[in-house]
Amino acid sequence: MEALLSDDIRDTLNDVLITLPAPLESVDLTLARVRQAFSVLPAELLSRIASFGRHVSSPGALCLRNLPIDPRLPPTPVDGERSPLKETFISESVLLGLTEIIGTPVAFRTEKGGRLIHDVVPVPSGATTQTNQSSTVFLTFHNDLVFDESSRYDWANPDFVILVCVRQDPGRIARTYYADARHLLGELPPSIVATLREPLFRLNAPGGYVRNFADDAEVLSEPLAVVTGPSQSPEIRLAANGVRGITPEADRALIDLAEACRSVSHEFQLAPGDALLINNRKGVHARSPFPARHDGTDRWLQRTYVRREMWTIRRRASAGSPWVH
Ligand SMILES: [Fe+2]
């Protein structure tokens, strides 16, 4: 599903966003300011974005195009960290404005150092990993998961992932894919779906967690079903960093599922001014390989993790910040 802003609406929103101070001096105040700024959007568009986040029946991905962009950009950071050279904050404001419409941003200690705004760029040391730092490999279909001591990584994780394209890769090769679980269940034979609904799968913890906190050793979840819930509104969970089937049938089902993901997925090419809103429970997403130069010209996305509520993950809440879990 896509929505294209008119140039007039883009310029009106830009004129408000360009006046905002740098984000994150106070997150609550920043969110209030971007909420005010986004009120210049037509009610029909605001309603469409809100409905995407609200309804069980909504599509799993929404691409918004022709959003405001920063007038000047520094080089793409090469280390996955925030660029201290970015002088304007249009992309951050767009990201937080969209986040505010569908939920609340959430940060995790184990992901991007607990920052609310993630810079997603190719990093040399991560080029071939199954993480957001990769470039030369197909980043397999997955949900964004979060390590949790409960051994369920699909519990505290975000309900939504929002991506804003700051800079496209120079060759315009990179593609992002989304496979909706409703379409997957329609594609797969009933016997495979039945296997996916059994607790026969163990998910590896996210690559960033395994690398930084577990000496690169596998940290597997408890056995769980990849698919749960009603067939008209299923939830799906897959780890980019590896899924282990407990039986040969489970491994076979994973192979069939991967094929089905490729055949039912929608493809998105993100350019500056584009945002992709991803429901992280209704479907799985992936990214094509793309060339990375690590010279400041590379692809640069910014990302938030979004939850509809925080109460159920309150035991993870950090004493230092209400945003970090
Ligand atoms: Fe992801």
Coordinates of N, CA, C and O and ligand atoms in Angstrom, one line a residue, residues 142 144 285 303, ligand 1:
H142 N 12.5 -11.8 8.0 CA 12.6 -11.8 9.5 C 11.6 -10.8 10.1 O 11.1 -9.9 9.4
D144 N 11.9 -7.9 13.4 CA 12.9 -7.3 14.3 C 12.5 -7.8 15.7 O 11.4 -7.6 16.2
H285 N 10.0 -9.1 6.9 CA 10.6 -8.2 5.9 C 12.0 -8.7 5.6 O 12.6 -9.5 6.4
R303 N 15.6 4.7 11.5 CA 14.6 3.7 12.0 C 14.1 4.0 13.4 O 14.9 4.4 14.2
Ligands
FE1 FE 14.6 -5.8 10.1

